[in-house]
mmCIF file of C-alpha atoms in Angstrom:
data_model
loop_
_atom_site.group_PDB
_atom_site.id
_atom_site.type_symbol
_atom_site.label_atom_id
_atom_site.label_comp_id
_atom_site.label_asym_id
_atom_site.label_seq_id
_atom_site.Cartn_x
_atom_site.Cartn_y
_atom_site.Cartn_z
ATOM 1 C CA UNK A 52 12.854 -20.924 -8.413
ATOM 2 C CA UNK A 53 9.643 -19.830 -6.709
ATOM 3 C CA UNK A 54 6.707 -18.842 -8.873
ATOM 4 C CA UNK A 55 6.083 -15.815 -6.623
ATOM 5 C CA UNK A 56 9.164 -14.209 -8.145
ATOM 6 C CA UNK A 57 7.334 -13.685 -11.433
ATOM 7 C CA UNK A 58 4.813 -11.289 -9.874
ATOM 8 C CA UNK A 59 5.468 -7.577 -10.136
ATOM 9 C CA UNK A 60 4.753 -5.677 -6.941
ATOM 10 C CA UNK A 61 4.048 -1.975 -7.096
ATOM 11 C CA UNK A 62 3.673 0.845 -4.635
ATOM 12 C CA UNK A 63 1.763 4.109 -4.888
ATOM 13 C CA UNK A 64 2.070 7.230 -2.808
ATOM 14 C CA UNK A 65 -1.041 9.264 -2.127
ATOM 15 C CA UNK A 66 -1.057 13.029 -1.621
ATOM 16 C CA UNK A 67 -3.740 12.670 1.026
ATOM 17 C CA UNK A 68 -2.716 13.092 4.670
ATOM 18 C CA UNK A 69 -3.912 10.672 7.308
ATOM 19 C CA UNK A 70 -6.331 12.121 9.793
ATOM 20 C CA UNK A 71 -4.850 12.879 13.211
ATOM 21 C CA UNK A 72 -3.430 10.027 15.214
ATOM 22 C CA UNK A 73 -4.717 9.705 18.778
ATOM 23 C CA UNK A 74 -2.718 9.030 21.936
ATOM 24 C CA UNK A 75 -3.358 5.271 21.598
ATOM 25 C CA UNK A 76 -1.916 5.254 18.060
ATOM 26 C CA UNK A 77 -5.220 4.970 16.159
ATOM 27 C CA UNK A 78 -5.475 6.899 12.868
ATOM 28 C CA UNK A 79 -7.480 6.853 9.658
ATOM 29 C CA UNK A 80 -7.461 8.159 6.155
ATOM 30 C CA UNK A 81 -7.516 7.127 2.499
ATOM 31 C CA UNK A 82 -4.772 4.849 1.202
ATOM 32 C CA UNK A 83 -6.004 5.242 -2.394
ATOM 33 C CA UNK A 84 -8.445 7.543 -4.190
ATOM 34 C CA UNK A 85 -10.528 6.388 -7.138
ATOM 35 C CA UNK A 86 -10.577 8.035 -10.544
ATOM 36 C CA UNK A 87 -7.600 10.358 -10.090
ATOM 37 C CA UNK A 88 -4.502 10.033 -12.262
ATOM 38 C CA UNK A 89 -1.303 9.905 -10.245
ATOM 39 C CA UNK A 90 1.999 11.253 -11.482
ATOM 40 C CA UNK A 91 2.770 7.862 -13.028
ATOM 41 C CA UNK A 92 -0.449 8.131 -15.100
ATOM 42 C CA UNK A 93 -2.171 5.332 -13.182
ATOM 43 C CA UNK A 94 -5.838 5.603 -12.214
ATOM 44 C CA UNK A 95 -7.302 3.238 -9.603
ATOM 45 C CA UNK A 96 -10.848 2.387 -10.609
ATOM 46 C CA UNK A 97 -13.788 1.964 -8.192
ATOM 47 C CA UNK A 98 -14.034 -1.635 -7.021
ATOM 48 C CA UNK A 99 -10.370 -2.397 -7.776
ATOM 49 C CA UNK A 100 -9.813 -3.766 -4.261
ATOM 50 C CA UNK A 101 -13.115 -5.601 -3.764
ATOM 51 C CA UNK A 102 -11.902 -9.131 -4.613
ATOM 52 C CA UNK A 103 -8.734 -8.676 -2.583
ATOM 53 C CA UNK A 104 -10.688 -7.466 0.461
ATOM 54 C CA UNK A 105 -13.012 -10.481 0.220
ATOM 55 C CA UNK A 106 -10.127 -12.944 0.392
ATOM 56 C CA UNK A 107 -7.877 -11.045 2.824
ATOM 57 C CA UNK A 108 -9.058 -9.425 6.055
ATOM 58 C CA UNK A 109 -7.794 -6.042 7.228
ATOM 59 C CA UNK A 110 -5.646 -7.820 9.826
ATOM 60 C CA UNK A 111 -3.978 -9.866 7.047
ATOM 61 C CA UNK A 112 -2.928 -6.725 5.148
ATOM 62 C CA UNK A 113 0.363 -5.592 6.665
ATOM 63 C CA UNK A 114 0.897 -2.153 8.193
ATOM 64 C CA UNK A 115 4.521 -1.270 7.437
ATOM 65 C CA UNK A 116 6.883 1.661 7.746
ATOM 66 C CA UNK A 117 8.149 2.848 4.337
ATOM 67 C CA UNK A 118 7.226 -0.458 2.577
ATOM 68 C CA UNK A 119 9.916 -2.246 4.585
ATOM 69 C CA UNK A 120 8.777 -5.810 5.362
ATOM 70 C CA UNK A 121 11.173 -5.888 8.314
ATOM 71 C CA UNK A 122 9.392 -2.850 9.840
ATOM 72 C CA UNK A 123 5.816 -3.823 10.802
ATOM 73 C CA UNK A 124 4.553 -1.055 13.097
ATOM 74 C CA UNK A 125 0.959 -1.979 13.862
ATOM 75 C CA UNK A 126 -2.167 -3.438 12.343
ATOM 76 C CA UNK A 127 -5.087 -2.384 10.213
ATOM 77 C CA UNK A 128 -8.399 -2.298 12.094
ATOM 78 C CA UNK A 129 -10.510 -1.767 8.974
ATOM 79 C CA UNK A 130 -10.006 -1.422 5.231
ATOM 80 C CA UNK A 131 -13.060 -0.636 3.125
ATOM 81 C CA UNK A 132 -13.920 0.734 -0.281
ATOM 82 C CA UNK A 133 -16.320 3.639 -0.359
ATOM 83 C CA UNK A 134 -17.289 5.934 -3.227
ATOM 84 C CA UNK A 135 -14.135 8.016 -2.753
ATOM 85 C CA UNK A 136 -11.486 5.321 -2.408
ATOM 86 C CA UNK A 137 -9.819 2.894 -0.019
ATOM 87 C CA UNK A 138 -10.658 4.040 3.512
ATOM 88 C CA UNK A 139 -8.383 2.689 6.237
ATOM 89 C CA UNK A 140 -8.241 2.757 10.009
ATOM 90 C CA UNK A 141 -5.096 1.521 11.697
ATOM 91 C CA UNK A 142 -3.421 1.273 15.076
ATOM 92 C CA UNK A 143 0.276 1.722 15.728
ATOM 93 C CA UNK A 144 1.746 -0.802 18.176
ATOM 94 C CA UNK A 145 3.289 1.545 20.716
ATOM 95 C CA UNK A 146 5.222 -1.315 22.321
ATOM 96 C CA UNK A 147 7.424 -1.245 19.173
ATOM 97 C CA UNK A 148 10.154 1.421 19.207
ATOM 98 C CA UNK A 149 9.761 2.349 15.507
ATOM 99 C CA UNK A 150 5.982 2.693 15.959
ATOM 100 C CA UNK A 151 6.572 5.089 18.882
ATOM 101 C CA UNK A 152 8.892 7.141 16.638
ATOM 102 C CA UNK A 153 6.313 7.189 13.833
ATOM 103 C CA UNK A 154 3.565 8.057 16.332
ATOM 104 C CA UNK A 155 5.540 11.090 17.547
ATOM 105 C CA UNK A 156 6.189 12.213 13.954
ATOM 106 C CA UNK A 157 2.536 11.766 12.989
ATOM 107 C CA UNK A 158 1.332 13.664 16.074
ATOM 108 C CA UNK A 159 3.364 16.703 15.082
ATOM 109 C CA UNK A 160 2.432 16.424 11.391
ATOM 110 C CA UNK A 161 5.926 15.547 10.146
ATOM 111 C CA UNK A 162 4.708 12.262 8.611
ATOM 112 C CA UNK A 163 1.238 11.936 7.118
ATOM 113 C CA UNK A 164 1.468 9.865 3.954
ATOM 114 C CA UNK A 165 -0.043 6.502 3.082
ATOM 115 C CA UNK A 166 1.126 4.236 0.285
ATOM 116 C CA UNK A 167 -0.246 0.927 -0.975
ATOM 117 C CA UNK A 168 1.747 -2.165 -1.940
ATOM 118 C CA UNK A 169 -0.085 -4.352 -4.455
ATOM 119 C CA UNK A 170 0.038 -6.619 -7.488
ATOM 120 C CA UNK A 171 -1.900 -5.685 -10.605
ATOM 121 C CA UNK A 172 -4.370 -8.419 -11.533
ATOM 122 C CA UNK A 173 -6.107 -6.453 -14.293
ATOM 123 C CA UNK A 174 -5.366 -3.111 -15.917
ATOM 124 C CA UNK A 175 -6.327 -1.394 -19.154
ATOM 125 C CA UNK A 176 -4.061 0.991 -21.050
ATOM 126 C CA UNK A 177 -5.619 3.951 -22.836
ATOM 127 C CA UNK A 178 -3.488 4.817 -25.812
ATOM 128 C CA UNK A 179 -4.763 8.353 -26.489
ATOM 129 C CA UNK A 180 -4.294 9.542 -22.883
ATOM 130 C CA UNK A 181 -1.404 7.283 -21.853
ATOM 131 C CA UNK A 182 -3.299 6.399 -18.696
ATOM 132 C CA UNK A 183 -3.284 2.932 -17.148
ATOM 133 C CA UNK A 184 -6.611 2.159 -15.511
ATOM 134 C CA UNK A 185 -6.082 -0.255 -12.611
ATOM 135 C CA UNK A 186 -9.244 -2.371 -12.468
ATOM 136 C CA UNK A 187 -8.304 -5.238 -10.142
ATOM 137 C CA UNK A 188 -5.538 -5.076 -7.548
ATOM 138 C CA UNK A 189 -4.242 -7.618 -5.057
ATOM 139 C CA UNK A 190 -3.590 -5.478 -1.977
ATOM 140 C CA UNK A 191 -1.164 -6.932 0.515
ATOM 141 C CA UNK A 192 0.332 -4.021 2.448
ATOM 142 C CA UNK A 193 -0.251 -0.364 3.229
ATOM 143 C CA UNK A 194 2.604 1.712 4.579
ATOM 144 C CA UNK A 195 2.941 4.925 6.486
ATOM 145 C CA UNK A 196 5.484 6.945 4.543
ATOM 146 C CA UNK A 197 7.292 10.258 4.591
ATOM 147 C CA UNK A 198 5.567 12.424 2.012
ATOM 148 C CA UNK A 199 7.480 15.468 0.807
ATOM 149 C CA UNK A 200 5.990 18.734 -0.383
ATOM 150 C CA UNK A 201 6.993 17.774 -3.925
ATOM 151 C CA UNK A 202 5.107 14.540 -4.548
ATOM 152 C CA UNK A 203 6.691 14.125 -7.969
ATOM 153 C CA UNK A 204 10.128 13.681 -6.434
ATOM 154 C CA UNK A 205 8.796 11.149 -3.968
ATOM 155 C CA UNK A 206 6.887 9.112 -6.529
ATOM 156 C CA UNK A 207 9.871 9.033 -8.868
ATOM 157 C CA UNK A 208 12.163 7.990 -6.035
ATOM 158 C CA UNK A 209 9.823 5.180 -5.043
ATOM 159 C CA UNK A 210 9.413 4.024 -8.630
ATOM 160 C CA UNK A 211 13.182 4.032 -9.186
ATOM 161 C CA UNK A 212 13.684 2.122 -5.946
ATOM 162 C CA UNK A 213 10.934 -0.331 -6.845
ATOM 163 C CA UNK A 214 13.177 -3.185 -8.010
ATOM 164 C CA UNK A 215 15.011 -3.166 -4.664
ATOM 165 C CA UNK A 216 11.732 -2.939 -2.807
ATOM 166 C CA UNK A 217 10.264 -5.767 -4.839
ATOM 167 C CA UNK A 218 13.178 -8.054 -4.005
ATOM 168 C CA UNK A 219 12.946 -7.257 -0.290
ATOM 169 C CA UNK A 220 9.179 -7.653 -0.322
ATOM 170 C CA UNK A 221 9.327 -10.971 -2.191
ATOM 171 C CA UNK A 222 11.927 -12.394 0.171
ATOM 172 C CA UNK A 223 9.975 -11.331 3.251
ATOM 173 C CA UNK A 224 6.632 -12.450 1.832
ATOM 174 C CA UNK A 225 8.090 -15.856 1.003
ATOM 175 C CA UNK A 226 9.324 -16.243 4.571
ATOM 176 C CA UNK A 227 6.217 -14.859 6.251
ATOM 177 C CA UNK A 228 3.471 -16.264 4.015
ATOM 178 C CA UNK A 229 4.798 -19.372 2.268
ATOM 179 C CA UNK A 230 1.327 -20.868 1.835
ATOM 180 C CA UNK A 231 -0.587 -17.693 0.939
ATOM 181 C CA UNK A 232 -2.578 -18.359 -2.268
ATOM 182 C CA UNK A 233 -2.114 -14.754 -3.452
ATOM 183 C CA UNK A 234 1.603 -15.391 -3.851
ATOM 184 C CA UNK A 235 1.091 -18.402 -6.114
ATOM 185 C CA UNK A 236 0.450 -18.043 -9.822
ATOM 186 C CA UNK A 237 -3.054 -18.622 -11.111
ATOM 187 C CA UNK A 238 -3.473 -21.993 -12.782
#
């Protein structure tokens, strides 16, 4: 049994469209916004990604389609925290068929969602409000996702599907990054 299997991976959808994608496949937007409660009552706190971004470059954070580890569609050019949230700039690899499909959908506005895949390193529950404040996150992928007009349905669908996603992500991460320290338990 691999120790990586004990980690719980999570994903979050963001109701914040990416900014227009150019003809070369470059786009930008926010993959996470600080201080706002999502429909799952989670709030990402400022600085939550800082440690993760110090140990893992933008190029080492995967750019996936729909959180599917078998569907890499490009690379992240930059990932930074600013006062608002996690600002990202990415480039679709237009030599990849799926990336060309996504590019066409993004250009016409049919797909504009971003979602983060992460492990919670530190969180604090607030009993009176029921909120979970996410203080330290290990970011390892950001996906372009279909985002419906009813975000609640999408978030619930993703959360229900999470156990399947986690298994697929773990299996792929184990194959792709067998020596990555982030996948080993802290001693």
